[in-house]
Amino acid sequence: MWWTYQQLRMGNARSRLTVVEKLVASGDDGAIGPLIFALKDKDLTVRCAAAKALMRFQDRRAVEPLIQMLRDQEPLARAAATETLGHLGDPVAVNSLVGFLRDADPIVRTLAARSLERLGWKPGSDSHRVLQILAMGTLHQLVALGPEGVAPLLELLRNGPPNKQFSAVKALGEINDPRVRGAMLEALRKPSPAVRIAALSVLERLAEPTAYAEVEKLLRDTNPSVRGAAVETAIRCGGARAVPALTKCLKDASWEVRQSTAKALGFLRDPSAVDALCKLVSDPDRDVRESVIAALGQIHDPRAVVPLVMALVDPESTVRSAATATLQKLDRHWDQNEKVRRLAPKIIQTLKHPDYWVRYNAGKLLERLQIDPSQAAPAPAAGKLEEEKPPHPAVGILADLLFDRDRDLRLAAAVAFGRLRDKSASGILAAALRDADYSVRESAQKSLAALAEA
């Protein structure tokens, strides 16, 4: 044993660590003394290894030396001592471990809480209960404390890392306390987008009018997800006051924000938003167009009739359906509206559109308006457009499959179009020539050739 102690005094830290590892492997109770001696080694790795090794021997002679090790300057050493004390099971360590629920290092705090739990410790006061919850990271338990849990959560919101700030905001949102509103306004200024979004969600639930000014600022946030969340909160906190700011959001670069804004304005039903919404009936994104049309239907303003009529020749069938339903709500006799009839030149112009369905629906619209294209405008330079037959019933189904995520379905659709021999599918097949898969492009090319010969 004398030689073991001499080896633990060697200058090489790696050699001393090897001695500790051999002591552990021996399983001999005689190793307790040398391992306790190694707890004061100048090398951190050796000290930690010795502390964890004592966990295996379950000898209470190590308790006091490990308590002394809790004063170590290195967090890893304190963490090793804290964990081992919990496994040794001696209640003598409880009082010392309670103090380390406040340790500067989060790992030490967590291990102290776990060790105290192993030792059967129960918090004797709310302050200790809060410390235990914070150390364990189970912040939802602070909600059960009600107002008593607000102060520690505020501290975590102000000084904790982003993930803890996020959890603190979520927990605070479940506590009924007047301090929560101020905490959410503070959270709106945090660098983490996730924290700002969580705070907006809480403020949306609170629907606090005095928070609107701060929420309105986030409509211009650099993060599109934050801007989208701010839209939802603005309508709850600001009501009609939010309309001017939301109207500006209809020009947002993010389609998700534009869509959320359209829905919000529809919810508010403020006629002052109609003109801005009408401009978005032709938005590049289909989902935005659908939401705008739905919003115009909710506001129920006759100014929307004219742009909605033009949506009847939209390339997307879902947009056309939405426009049809909204027009019926606004004015059942929209086809007799003089302003609509003045759209004839624009509608006739769409008869030249490369998409068959746009041309087809433009013809139907002119028919409903009882407008003869040849009389309403000069014939195209290239000659009169040939009358086209309605497409084969399978064209619509195959068109959906041609742009499916599954490559095999796209390939099958491209081949089937060629066998269908319906020239109205040429425009759809041409789009498949840009498919990412070579086989789909090749099949589309062959089918186009077959249609040309049909």
Coordinates of C-alpha atoms in Angstrom, one line a residue:
M1 CA 0.0 0.0 0.0
W2 CA 3.0 2.3 0.7
W3 CA 4.0 1.9 -2.9
T4 CA 0.5 2.8 -4.1
Y5 CA 0.7 6.1 -2.2
Q6 CA 4.1 6.7 -3.7
Q7 CA 2.8 6.1 -7.2
L8 CA 0.0 8.7 -6.5
R9 CA 2.7 11.2 -5.8
M10 CA 4.4 10.7 -9.2
G11 CA 4.9 13.8 -11.4
N12 CA 3.1 12.3 -14.4
A13 CA -0.7 12.9 -14.2
R14 CA -1.3 10.1 -16.7
S15 CA 0.5 7.6 -14.4
R16 CA -1.5 8.7 -11.4
L17 CA -4.7 8.2 -13.4
T18 CA -3.6 4.7 -14.3
V19 CA -3.1 4.0 -10.6
V20 CA -6.6 5.1 -9.8
E21 CA -8.0 2.9 -12.6
K22 CA -6.1 -0.1 -11.2
L23 CA -7.5 0.6 -7.7
V24 CA -11.0 0.5 -9.1
A25 CA -10.4 -2.7 -11.0
S26 CA -9.0 -4.4 -7.9
G27 CA -12.3 -4.1 -6.0
D28 CA -10.3 -4.3 -2.8
D29 CA -11.5 -2.3 0.2
G30 CA -7.9 -1.3 0.7
A31 CA -8.3 1.0 -2.3
I32 CA -10.5 3.4 -0.2
G33 CA -7.6 5.2 1.5
P34 CA -5.6 5.8 -1.7
L35 CA -8.7 6.9 -3.6
I36 CA -9.6 9.4 -0.8
F37 CA -5.9 10.6 -1.0
A38 CA -6.4 11.1 -4.8
L39 CA -9.4 13.4 -4.2
K40 CA -6.8 16.2 -3.5
D41 CA -4.7 15.5 -6.6
K42 CA -3.6 18.6 -8.5
D43 CA -4.9 17.2 -11.7
L44 CA -8.6 17.6 -12.3
T45 CA -9.0 14.4 -14.3
V46 CA -7.4 12.4 -11.5
R47 CA -9.6 14.0 -8.8
C48 CA -12.8 13.4 -10.8
A49 CA -11.8 9.7 -11.5
A50 CA -11.1 9.1 -7.8
A51 CA -14.5 10.7 -6.8
K52 CA -16.4 8.5 -9.2
A53 CA -14.4 5.4 -8.3
L54 CA -15.5 5.8 -4.6
M55 CA -19.1 5.5 -5.8
R56 CA -18.4 1.8 -6.6
F57 CA -17.1 1.0 -3.1
Q58 CA -20.0 2.4 -1.2
D59 CA -17.9 3.2 1.8
R60 CA -19.0 6.0 4.1
R61 CA -15.5 6.9 5.1
A62 CA -15.4 8.8 1.8
V63 CA -18.4 11.0 2.7
E64 CA -16.5 13.7 4.6
P65 CA -13.6 14.0 2.1
L66 CA -16.2 14.3 -0.7
I67 CA -18.0 17.0 1.2
Q68 CA -14.7 18.8 1.4
M69 CA -14.3 18.3 -2.4
L70 CA -17.5 20.3 -2.9
R71 CA -15.4 23.4 -2.3
D72 CA -13.2 22.6 -5.3
Q73 CA -12.9 25.6 -7.8
E74 CA -13.5 23.3 -10.8
P75 CA -17.2 22.7 -11.6
L76 CA -16.4 19.2 -12.9
A77 CA -14.8 18.2 -9.6
R78 CA -17.8 19.5 -7.7
A79 CA -20.1 17.7 -10.0
A80 CA -18.2 14.4 -9.5
A81 CA -18.3 14.8 -5.7
T82 CA -22.0 15.7 -5.7
E83 CA -23.0 12.7 -7.8
T84 CA -21.0 10.3 -5.7
L85 CA -22.4 11.6 -2.4
G86 CA -25.9 10.8 -3.7
H87 CA -24.9 7.2 -4.4
L88 CA -23.2 6.7 -1.0
G89 CA -26.6 7.2 0.7
D90 CA -25.3 9.0 3.9
P91 CA -27.8 11.7 5.1
V92 CA -24.9 13.5 6.6
A93 CA -24.3 15.0 3.1
V94 CA -27.8 16.5 2.9
N95 CA -27.1 19.9 4.5
S96 CA -24.0 20.4 2.3
L97 CA -25.8 19.4 -0.9
V98 CA -28.7 21.7 -0.3
G99 CA -26.4 24.7 -0.6
F100 CA -25.3 23.5 -4.0
L101 CA -28.8 23.9 -5.4
R102 CA -27.5 27.5 -5.8
D103 CA -24.2 26.6 -7.5
A104 CA -23.1 28.8 -10.4
D105 CA -22.8 25.7 -12.6
P106 CA -26.1 24.2 -13.9
I107 CA -24.7 20.7 -14.0
V108 CA -23.7 20.9 -10.4
R109 CA -27.1 22.2 -9.5
T110 CA -28.9 19.4 -11.3
L111 CA -26.7 16.7 -9.8
A112 CA -27.2 18.2 -6.3
A113 CA -31.0 18.0 -6.8
R114 CA -30.8 14.4 -8.0
S115 CA -28.5 13.4 -5.1
L116 CA -30.8 15.0 -2.6
E117 CA -33.7 13.1 -4.1
R118 CA -31.7 9.8 -3.7
L119 CA -31.1 10.7 -0.1
G120 CA -34.8 11.2 0.5
W121 CA -34.6 14.9 1.1
K122 CA -37.9 16.9 1.0
P123 CA -37.8 20.7 0.7
G124 CA -38.8 22.3 3.9
S125 CA -39.8 25.6 2.4
D126 CA -41.1 27.1 -0.8
S127 CA -37.7 28.7 -1.5
H128 CA -36.0 25.3 -1.3
R129 CA -38.8 23.8 -3.4
V130 CA -38.2 26.4 -6.1
L131 CA -34.5 25.8 -6.0
Q132 CA -35.1 22.0 -6.5
I133 CA -37.4 22.6 -9.4
L134 CA -35.0 25.0 -11.1
A135 CA -32.1 22.6 -10.6
M136 CA -34.1 19.7 -12.0
G137 CA -35.3 21.8 -15.0
T138 CA -38.9 20.8 -14.4
L139 CA -40.2 24.3 -14.7
H140 CA -43.8 23.2 -15.2
Q141 CA -43.9 22.4 -11.5
L142 CA -43.5 26.1 -10.7
V143 CA -46.9 26.6 -12.3
A144 CA -48.4 24.7 -9.4
L145 CA -46.9 27.2 -7.0
G146 CA -48.9 30.0 -8.6
P147 CA -47.6 33.5 -7.7
E148 CA -44.8 32.0 -5.7
G149 CA -43.3 30.6 -8.9
V150 CA -43.2 33.9 -10.7
A151 CA -40.1 35.4 -9.2
P152 CA -37.7 32.5 -10.0
L153 CA -39.2 32.3 -13.5
L154 CA -38.5 36.0 -14.0
E155 CA -34.9 35.5 -12.9
L156 CA -34.6 32.7 -15.4
L157 CA -36.1 34.8 -18.2
R158 CA -33.6 37.6 -17.5
N159 CA -30.5 35.6 -16.9
G160 CA -30.9 32.1 -18.2
P161 CA -29.8 30.6 -21.6
P162 CA -32.3 30.9 -24.5
N163 CA -33.8 27.4 -24.0
K164 CA -34.5 28.2 -20.4
Q165 CA -35.9 31.6 -21.3
F166 CA -38.3 29.8 -23.7
S167 CA -39.4 27.4 -20.9
A168 CA -39.8 30.2 -18.4
V169 CA -42.1 32.1 -20.9
K170 CA -44.2 29.0 -21.4
A171 CA -44.5 28.5 -17.6
L172 CA -45.3 32.1 -16.9
G173 CA -48.0 32.1 -19.4
E174 CA -49.9 29.5 -17.3
I175 CA -49.7 31.5 -14.1
N176 CA -52.4 34.0 -13.3
D177 CA -50.4 37.0 -12.0
P178 CA -50.2 40.7 -13.0
R179 CA -46.4 40.4 -13.3
V180 CA -46.8 38.1 -16.3
R181 CA -47.8 40.8 -18.7
G182 CA -44.6 42.8 -18.0
A183 CA -42.5 39.7 -18.3
M184 CA -44.0 39.0 -21.7
L185 CA -43.2 42.5 -22.9
E186 CA -39.6 42.0 -21.7
A187 CA -39.5 38.6 -23.5
L188 CA -40.5 40.4 -26.8
R189 CA -37.0 42.0 -26.7
K190 CA -35.0 38.8 -26.3
P191 CA -32.6 37.9 -29.1
S192 CA -34.1 34.4 -29.5
P193 CA -36.9 34.2 -32.1
A194 CA -38.4 31.2 -30.3
V195 CA -38.6 33.2 -27.0
R196 CA -40.3 36.2 -28.9
I197 CA -42.8 33.8 -30.5
A198 CA -43.6 32.2 -27.2
A199 CA -44.2 35.6 -25.6
L200 CA -46.5 36.6 -28.5
S201 CA -48.5 33.5 -28.0
V202 CA -49.0 34.3 -24.3
L203 CA -50.0 37.9 -25.1
E204 CA -52.4 36.7 -27.7
R205 CA -54.1 34.6 -25.1
L206 CA -54.2 37.5 -22.6
A207 CA -55.5 39.9 -25.3
E208 CA -54.0 42.8 -23.4
P209 CA -54.8 46.1 -25.2
T210 CA -51.9 47.9 -23.5
A211 CA -49.4 45.5 -25.1
Y212 CA -50.3 46.4 -28.6
A213 CA -47.7 49.1 -29.1
E214 CA -44.9 46.6 -28.4
V215 CA -46.5 43.8 -30.5
E216 CA -46.9 46.2 -33.4
K217 CA -43.1 46.7 -33.5
L218 CA -42.6 42.9 -34.2
L219 CA -44.7 43.2 -37.4
R220 CA -41.4 44.5 -38.7
D221 CA -39.2 41.9 -37.1
T222 CA -36.3 40.4 -39.1
N223 CA -37.6 36.9 -38.6
P224 CA -40.7 35.9 -40.8
S225 CA -42.0 33.4 -38.2
V226 CA -42.0 36.2 -35.5
R227 CA -43.8 38.6 -37.9
G228 CA -46.4 35.9 -38.6
A229 CA -46.9 35.3 -34.9
A230 CA -47.1 39.1 -34.3
V231 CA -50.0 39.3 -36.8
E232 CA -52.1 36.9 -34.8
T233 CA -51.3 38.7 -31.6
A234 CA -51.9 42.2 -33.1
I235 CA -55.6 41.4 -33.9
R236 CA -56.2 40.2 -30.3
C237 CA -54.5 43.1 -28.6
G238 CA -55.2 45.9 -31.0
G239 CA -58.4 45.1 -32.7
A240 CA -59.3 47.8 -35.3
R241 CA -56.3 49.8 -34.3
A242 CA -54.1 47.1 -35.9
V243 CA -55.6 47.5 -39.4
P244 CA -53.3 50.2 -40.8
A245 CA -50.2 48.2 -39.6
L246 CA -51.6 44.9 -40.9
T247 CA -52.4 46.4 -44.3
K248 CA -48.7 47.2 -44.7
C249 CA -47.9 43.5 -43.9
L250 CA -49.8 42.5 -47.1
K251 CA -46.6 43.5 -48.9
D252 CA -44.4 41.3 -46.8
A253 CA -41.8 39.2 -48.6
S254 CA -42.9 36.0 -46.8
W255 CA -46.0 34.4 -48.3
E256 CA -46.8 32.9 -44.9
V257 CA -47.0 36.4 -43.4
R258 CA -49.2 37.7 -46.2
Q259 CA -51.5 34.8 -45.8
S260 CA -51.7 35.2 -42.0
T261 CA -52.4 38.9 -42.5
A262 CA -55.2 38.3 -45.0
K263 CA -56.9 35.9 -42.6
A264 CA -56.4 38.5 -39.7
L265 CA -58.0 41.3 -41.8
G266 CA -60.9 39.0 -42.7
F267 CA -61.4 38.3 -39.0
L268 CA -61.5 42.0 -38.2
R269 CA -63.9 42.8 -41.1
D270 CA -62.7 46.3 -41.4
P271 CA -63.7 47.9 -44.8
S272 CA -60.6 50.1 -44.8
A273 CA -58.6 47.0 -45.7
V274 CA -60.6 46.1 -48.8
D275 CA -58.5 48.1 -51.4
A276 CA -55.2 46.6 -50.2
L277 CA -56.8 43.1 -50.2
C278 CA -58.1 43.5 -53.7
K279 CA -54.6 44.1 -54.9
L280 CA -53.6 40.7 -53.5
V281 CA -56.2 38.7 -55.4
S282 CA -53.4 38.3 -58.0
D283 CA -50.7 37.4 -55.5
P284 CA -48.1 35.0 -56.9
D285 CA -48.9 32.4 -54.2
R286 CA -52.0 30.3 -54.5
D287 CA -52.6 30.0 -50.7
V288 CA -52.4 33.7 -50.3
R289 CA -54.9 34.3 -53.1
E290 CA -57.3 31.9 -51.5
S291 CA -57.0 33.5 -48.1
V292 CA -57.4 37.0 -49.6
I293 CA -60.6 35.9 -51.4
A294 CA -62.0 34.4 -48.2
A295 CA -61.2 37.6 -46.3
L296 CA -63.0 39.7 -48.9
G297 CA -66.0 37.4 -48.4
Q298 CA -66.0 38.1 -44.7
I299 CA -65.7 41.8 -45.1
H300 CA -68.6 41.7 -47.6
D301 CA -67.7 44.9 -49.5
P302 CA -69.0 45.4 -53.1
R303 CA -65.6 46.9 -54.1
A304 CA -64.2 43.3 -54.2
V305 CA -66.5 42.2 -57.0
V306 CA -64.3 43.4 -59.9
P307 CA -61.0 41.7 -58.8
L308 CA -62.9 38.6 -57.8
V309 CA -64.4 38.3 -61.3
M310 CA -60.8 38.3 -62.7
A311 CA -60.0 35.5 -60.2
L312 CA -62.6 33.3 -62.1
V313 CA -59.9 32.9 -64.8
D314 CA -57.1 32.0 -62.3
P315 CA -54.9 29.1 -63.3
E316 CA -55.7 27.3 -60.0
S317 CA -59.1 25.6 -59.7
T318 CA -59.2 26.1 -55.9
V319 CA -58.8 29.9 -56.4
R320 CA -61.5 29.9 -59.0
S321 CA -63.8 27.9 -56.7
A322 CA -63.2 30.3 -53.8
A323 CA -63.8 33.3 -56.1
T324 CA -67.1 31.8 -57.3
A325 CA -68.4 31.2 -53.8
T326 CA -67.4 34.7 -52.6
L327 CA -69.0 36.4 -55.5
Q328 CA -72.2 34.6 -54.8
K329 CA -72.1 36.0 -51.2
L330 CA -71.3 39.5 -52.3
D331 CA -73.7 39.9 -55.3
R332 CA -75.7 37.2 -56.9
H333 CA -76.2 39.4 -60.0
W334 CA -72.5 40.4 -60.3
D335 CA -72.7 39.5 -64.1
Q336 CA -75.0 42.5 -64.6
N337 CA -72.5 44.9 -62.9
E338 CA -71.4 47.6 -65.4
K339 CA -67.9 47.7 -63.9
V340 CA -67.6 44.0 -64.5
R341 CA -68.6 44.3 -68.1
R342 CA -65.8 46.9 -68.6
L343 CA -63.4 44.0 -67.8
A344 CA -64.2 42.5 -71.2
P345 CA -60.8 43.5 -72.9
K346 CA -58.9 42.0 -70.0
I347 CA -60.9 38.8 -70.1
I348 CA -60.5 38.6 -73.9
Q349 CA -56.8 39.0 -73.5
T350 CA -56.6 35.9 -71.4
L351 CA -57.9 33.9 -74.4
K352 CA -54.3 33.9 -75.5
H353 CA -53.1 32.5 -72.2
P354 CA -50.9 29.3 -72.6
D355 CA -52.9 27.5 -70.0
Y356 CA -55.9 25.7 -71.5
W357 CA -57.9 26.0 -68.3
V358 CA -57.4 29.8 -68.2
R359 CA -58.6 30.1 -71.8
Y360 CA -61.5 27.7 -71.2
N361 CA -62.7 29.6 -68.1
A362 CA -62.3 33.0 -69.9
G363 CA -64.6 31.7 -72.6
K364 CA -67.1 30.6 -70.1
L365 CA -67.0 34.0 -68.3
L366 CA -67.5 35.9 -71.6
E367 CA -70.4 33.6 -72.3
R368 CA -72.0 34.4 -69.0
L369 CA -71.5 38.1 -69.5
Q370 CA -73.0 37.7 -73.0
I371 CA -69.9 39.3 -74.6
D372 CA -68.9 38.3 -78.1
P373 CA -65.0 38.4 -78.2
S374 CA -65.0 39.2 -82.0
Q375 CA -67.2 42.3 -81.4
A376 CA -65.6 43.4 -78.2
A377 CA -62.0 43.5 -79.5
P378 CA -60.1 43.1 -82.8
A379 CA -59.2 39.7 -83.9
P380 CA -55.7 38.5 -82.9
A381 CA -53.0 39.1 -85.6
A382 CA -52.3 35.3 -85.8
G383 CA -55.9 34.7 -86.7
K384 CA -59.0 33.5 -84.8
L385 CA -58.4 31.0 -82.0
E386 CA -59.6 27.6 -82.9
E387 CA -62.5 26.4 -80.9
E388 CA -61.3 23.7 -78.5
K389 CA -63.2 20.8 -77.2
P390 CA -63.4 20.2 -73.5
P391 CA -60.6 18.1 -72.2
H392 CA -60.8 14.4 -71.6
P393 CA -62.1 13.7 -68.0
A394 CA -58.8 12.0 -67.2
V395 CA -56.7 15.0 -68.0
G396 CA -57.3 16.7 -64.6
I397 CA -56.4 13.5 -62.7
L398 CA -53.3 12.9 -64.7
A399 CA -52.3 16.5 -64.3
D400 CA -52.2 16.1 -60.5
L401 CA -50.2 12.9 -60.8
L402 CA -47.7 14.6 -63.2
F403 CA -46.5 16.8 -60.3
D404 CA -46.8 14.2 -57.5
R405 CA -43.8 13.8 -55.1
D406 CA -43.6 10.1 -56.1
R407 CA -41.4 9.7 -59.2
D408 CA -43.1 6.6 -60.4
L409 CA -46.5 8.3 -60.4
R410 CA -45.1 11.2 -62.4
L411 CA -43.6 8.8 -64.9
A412 CA -46.8 6.8 -65.3
A413 CA -48.8 10.1 -65.8
A414 CA -46.3 11.3 -68.5
V415 CA -46.7 8.0 -70.4
A416 CA -50.5 8.0 -70.0
F417 CA -50.9 11.5 -71.5
G418 CA -49.3 10.3 -74.8
R419 CA -51.8 7.4 -75.0
L420 CA -54.7 9.7 -74.2
R421 CA -54.2 11.6 -77.4
D422 CA -55.8 14.8 -76.0
K423 CA -54.0 17.9 -77.4
S424 CA -55.3 20.0 -74.5
A425 CA -52.7 18.3 -72.4
S426 CA -49.8 19.8 -74.3
G427 CA -49.3 22.8 -72.0
I428 CA -49.3 20.6 -68.9
L429 CA -46.8 18.1 -70.4
A430 CA -44.5 20.9 -71.4
A431 CA -44.1 21.8 -67.7
A432 CA -43.0 18.2 -67.1
L433 CA -40.0 18.8 -69.4
R434 CA -38.4 20.5 -66.4
D435 CA -38.9 17.6 -64.1
A436 CA -35.9 16.6 -61.9
D437 CA -36.0 13.0 -63.1
Y438 CA -34.6 12.2 -66.6
S439 CA -37.1 9.4 -67.2
V440 CA -40.0 11.6 -66.6
R441 CA -38.6 14.3 -68.9
E442 CA -38.0 11.7 -71.6
S443 CA -41.5 10.3 -71.3
A444 CA -43.1 13.7 -71.4
Q445 CA -41.1 14.5 -74.6
K446 CA -42.3 11.3 -76.3
S447 CA -45.9 12.0 -75.2
L448 CA -45.7 15.6 -76.6
A449 CA -44.5 14.1 -79.9
A450 CA -47.4 11.7 -79.9
L451 CA -49.9 14.5 -79.3
A452 CA -48.4 16.6 -82.1
E453 CA -49.1 13.7 -84.5
A454 CA -52.6 13.1 -83.2

